[in-house]
Amino acid sequence: MKLDDIMTVAGAALEANTVRMNLAVSNIANAEVLAGNEAEAFKAKRAVFRTILESEVDKRRGEVSGGVRIQEVIEDTTSHTVSFDPNHPDANEEGYVYLSNVNAMNELVEMTAAARSFETNVEALNTAKQLMLRTVELLKK
């Protein structure tokens, strides 16, 4: 793998982890949202990563094999908690409101994992940069 390919792979991973982090933040922001039925209740969003295989490389997008991209963003299918609150404006006919299916602790773990992955890819970029600079220095001699 060429050094510029390493930068491309690490850059794609940075983008993917940025999406992952933004989804976790959005989920936390919507953790307390209530709805009158399960269909309208906020559902946590999850990023599905996909490895870019050699046969799937799109040179126009600057991709190289071994990189990663977000394949899709899906909704978490975990069930919603129901609470009896007949005075709430969103309560249904029986007086129940549906809470989001966001678990704040899980989202904090997701954010921490995304941040660590982000840091790892920044280190990979820095190492590739140092190798390139060292190579240029050696070629000058």
CSV table of C-alpha atoms in Angstrom, one decimal:
chain,number,residue,atom,x,y,z
A,1,MET,CA,0.0,0.0,0.0
A,2,LYS,CA,1.3,3.4,-0.9
A,3,LEU,CA,1.6,6.2,1.6
A,4,ASP,CA,-1.0,8.3,-0.1
A,5,ASP,CA,-3.3,5.3,0.1
A,6,ILE,CA,-2.8,5.2,3.8
A,7,MET,CA,-3.9,8.8,4.0
A,8,THR,CA,-7.0,8.1,1.9
A,9,VAL,CA,-8.0,5.2,4.1
A,10,ALA,CA,-7.4,7.1,7.3
A,11,GLY,CA,-9.3,10.1,5.9
A,12,ALA,CA,-12.3,8.0,5.0
A,13,ALA,CA,-12.3,6.5,8.5
A,14,LEU,CA,-12.2,10.0,9.9
A,15,GLU,CA,-15.3,10.9,7.9
A,16,ALA,CA,-17.1,7.7,8.9
A,17,ASN,CA,-16.3,8.2,12.6
A,18,THR,CA,-17.5,11.8,12.4
A,19,VAL,CA,-20.8,10.6,11.2
A,20,ARG,CA,-20.9,8.0,13.9
A,21,MET,CA,-20.1,10.7,16.6
A,22,ASN,CA,-22.8,13.0,15.2
A,23,LEU,CA,-25.4,10.3,15.3
A,24,ALA,CA,-24.6,9.6,18.9
A,25,VAL,CA,-24.9,13.3,19.8
A,26,SER,CA,-28.2,13.5,17.9
A,27,ASN,CA,-29.5,10.5,19.8
A,28,ILE,CA,-28.6,12.0,23.1
A,29,ALA,CA,-30.2,15.3,22.2
A,30,ASN,CA,-33.4,13.4,21.4
A,31,ALA,CA,-33.3,11.0,24.4
A,32,GLU,CA,-36.1,12.8,26.2
A,33,VAL,CA,-38.5,13.3,23.3
A,34,LEU,CA,-42.0,11.9,23.9
A,35,ALA,CA,-44.6,10.9,21.4
A,36,GLY,CA,-48.2,9.7,21.4
A,37,ASN,CA,-47.5,6.5,19.6
A,38,GLU,CA,-44.7,4.1,18.9
A,39,ALA,CA,-44.5,5.0,15.2
A,40,GLU,CA,-43.8,8.7,16.0
A,41,ALA,CA,-41.4,8.0,19.0
A,42,PHE,CA,-37.8,8.9,18.3
A,43,LYS,CA,-35.7,6.0,17.3
A,44,ALA,CA,-31.9,6.0,17.8
A,45,LYS,CA,-29.9,6.1,14.6
A,46,ARG,CA,-26.9,3.8,13.9
A,47,ALA,CA,-24.3,4.0,11.2
A,48,VAL,CA,-23.5,0.8,9.3
A,49,PHE,CA,-19.9,0.7,8.1
A,50,ARG,CA,-18.8,-1.1,5.1
A,51,THR,CA,-15.3,-2.0,4.0
A,52,ILE,CA,-14.4,-1.0,0.5
A,53,LEU,CA,-13.3,-4.1,-1.4
A,54,GLU,CA,-11.0,-4.0,-4.5
A,55,SER,CA,-14.0,-4.7,-6.8
A,56,GLU,CA,-15.9,-1.7,-5.3
A,57,VAL,CA,-13.2,1.0,-5.5
A,58,ASP,CA,-14.6,4.2,-7.0
A,59,LYS,CA,-11.5,6.2,-8.2
A,60,ARG,CA,-13.7,9.3,-8.8
A,61,ARG,CA,-14.4,9.5,-5.1
A,62,GLY,CA,-10.7,8.9,-4.3
A,63,GLU,CA,-11.4,5.5,-2.7
A,64,VAL,CA,-8.8,2.7,-2.3
A,65,SER,CA,-9.5,-0.9,-1.2
A,66,GLY,CA,-9.3,-1.5,2.5
A,67,GLY,CA,-11.0,1.8,3.3
A,68,VAL,CA,-14.4,2.2,4.9
A,69,ARG,CA,-17.5,4.1,4.2
A,70,ILE,CA,-20.9,4.5,5.7
A,71,GLN,CA,-23.2,2.1,3.9
A,72,GLU,CA,-26.4,3.4,5.5
A,73,VAL,CA,-27.9,4.9,8.6
A,74,ILE,CA,-30.5,2.7,10.2
A,75,GLU,CA,-33.0,3.1,13.0
A,76,ASP,CA,-32.5,1.1,16.2
A,77,THR,CA,-35.2,-1.5,16.6
A,78,THR,CA,-35.1,-1.6,20.4
A,79,SER,CA,-38.5,-1.3,21.9
A,80,HIS,CA,-39.8,2.0,23.4
A,81,THR,CA,-40.6,2.6,27.0
A,82,VAL,CA,-44.3,3.6,27.6
A,83,SER,CA,-45.2,5.9,30.4
A,84,PHE,CA,-48.6,6.8,31.8
A,85,ASP,CA,-49.0,10.6,31.8
A,86,PRO,CA,-52.6,11.6,30.8
A,87,ASN,CA,-51.8,15.3,31.3
A,88,HIS,CA,-49.0,15.3,28.8
A,89,PRO,CA,-50.1,17.1,25.5
A,90,ASP,CA,-48.7,14.2,23.4
A,91,ALA,CA,-50.5,11.4,25.4
A,92,ASN,CA,-52.7,9.1,23.4
A,93,GLU,CA,-56.4,8.3,24.1
A,94,GLU,CA,-55.4,5.9,27.0
A,95,GLY,CA,-53.1,8.5,28.5
A,96,TYR,CA,-49.8,6.9,27.5
A,97,VAL,CA,-46.7,8.6,26.0
A,98,TYR,CA,-43.9,6.8,24.3
A,99,LEU,CA,-40.3,7.6,25.2
A,100,SER,CA,-37.4,7.4,22.7
A,101,ASN,CA,-35.4,4.1,22.7
A,102,VAL,CA,-32.2,6.0,23.3
A,103,ASN,CA,-30.0,4.7,26.2
A,104,ALA,CA,-27.8,7.7,27.1
A,105,MET,CA,-25.1,5.4,28.6
A,106,ASN,CA,-24.8,3.4,25.4
A,107,GLU,CA,-24.6,6.6,23.4
A,108,LEU,CA,-21.7,7.8,25.6
A,109,VAL,CA,-19.9,4.5,25.1
A,110,GLU,CA,-20.5,4.9,21.3
A,111,MET,CA,-19.2,8.5,21.4
A,112,THR,CA,-16.1,7.3,23.3
A,113,ALA,CA,-15.4,4.5,20.9
A,114,ALA,CA,-15.8,6.9,17.9
A,115,ALA,CA,-13.5,9.4,19.5
A,116,ARG,CA,-10.8,6.8,20.1
A,117,SER,CA,-11.1,5.5,16.6
A,118,PHE,CA,-10.9,9.1,15.3
A,119,GLU,CA,-7.7,9.6,17.4
A,120,THR,CA,-6.2,6.4,16.0
A,121,ASN,CA,-6.8,7.5,12.5
A,122,VAL,CA,-5.3,11.0,13.2
A,123,GLU,CA,-2.2,9.2,14.5
A,124,ALA,CA,-2.1,7.1,11.3
A,125,LEU,CA,-2.2,10.3,9.2
A,126,ASN,CA,0.5,11.8,11.3
A,127,THR,CA,2.7,8.7,11.0
A,128,ALA,CA,2.3,8.7,7.2
A,129,LYS,CA,3.1,12.4,7.0
A,130,GLN,CA,6.3,11.8,9.0
A,131,LEU,CA,7.3,9.0,6.8
A,132,MET,CA,6.7,11.1,3.7
A,133,LEU,CA,8.8,14.0,5.2
A,134,ARG,CA,11.6,11.6,6.2
A,135,THR,CA,11.6,10.1,2.7
A,136,VAL,CA,11.9,13.6,1.1
A,137,GLU,CA,14.8,14.4,3.5
A,138,LEU,CA,16.6,11.2,2.5
A,139,LEU,CA,16.1,12.0,-1.2
A,140,LYS,CA,17.6,15.5,-0.7
A,141,LYS,CA,20.9,14.0,0.5
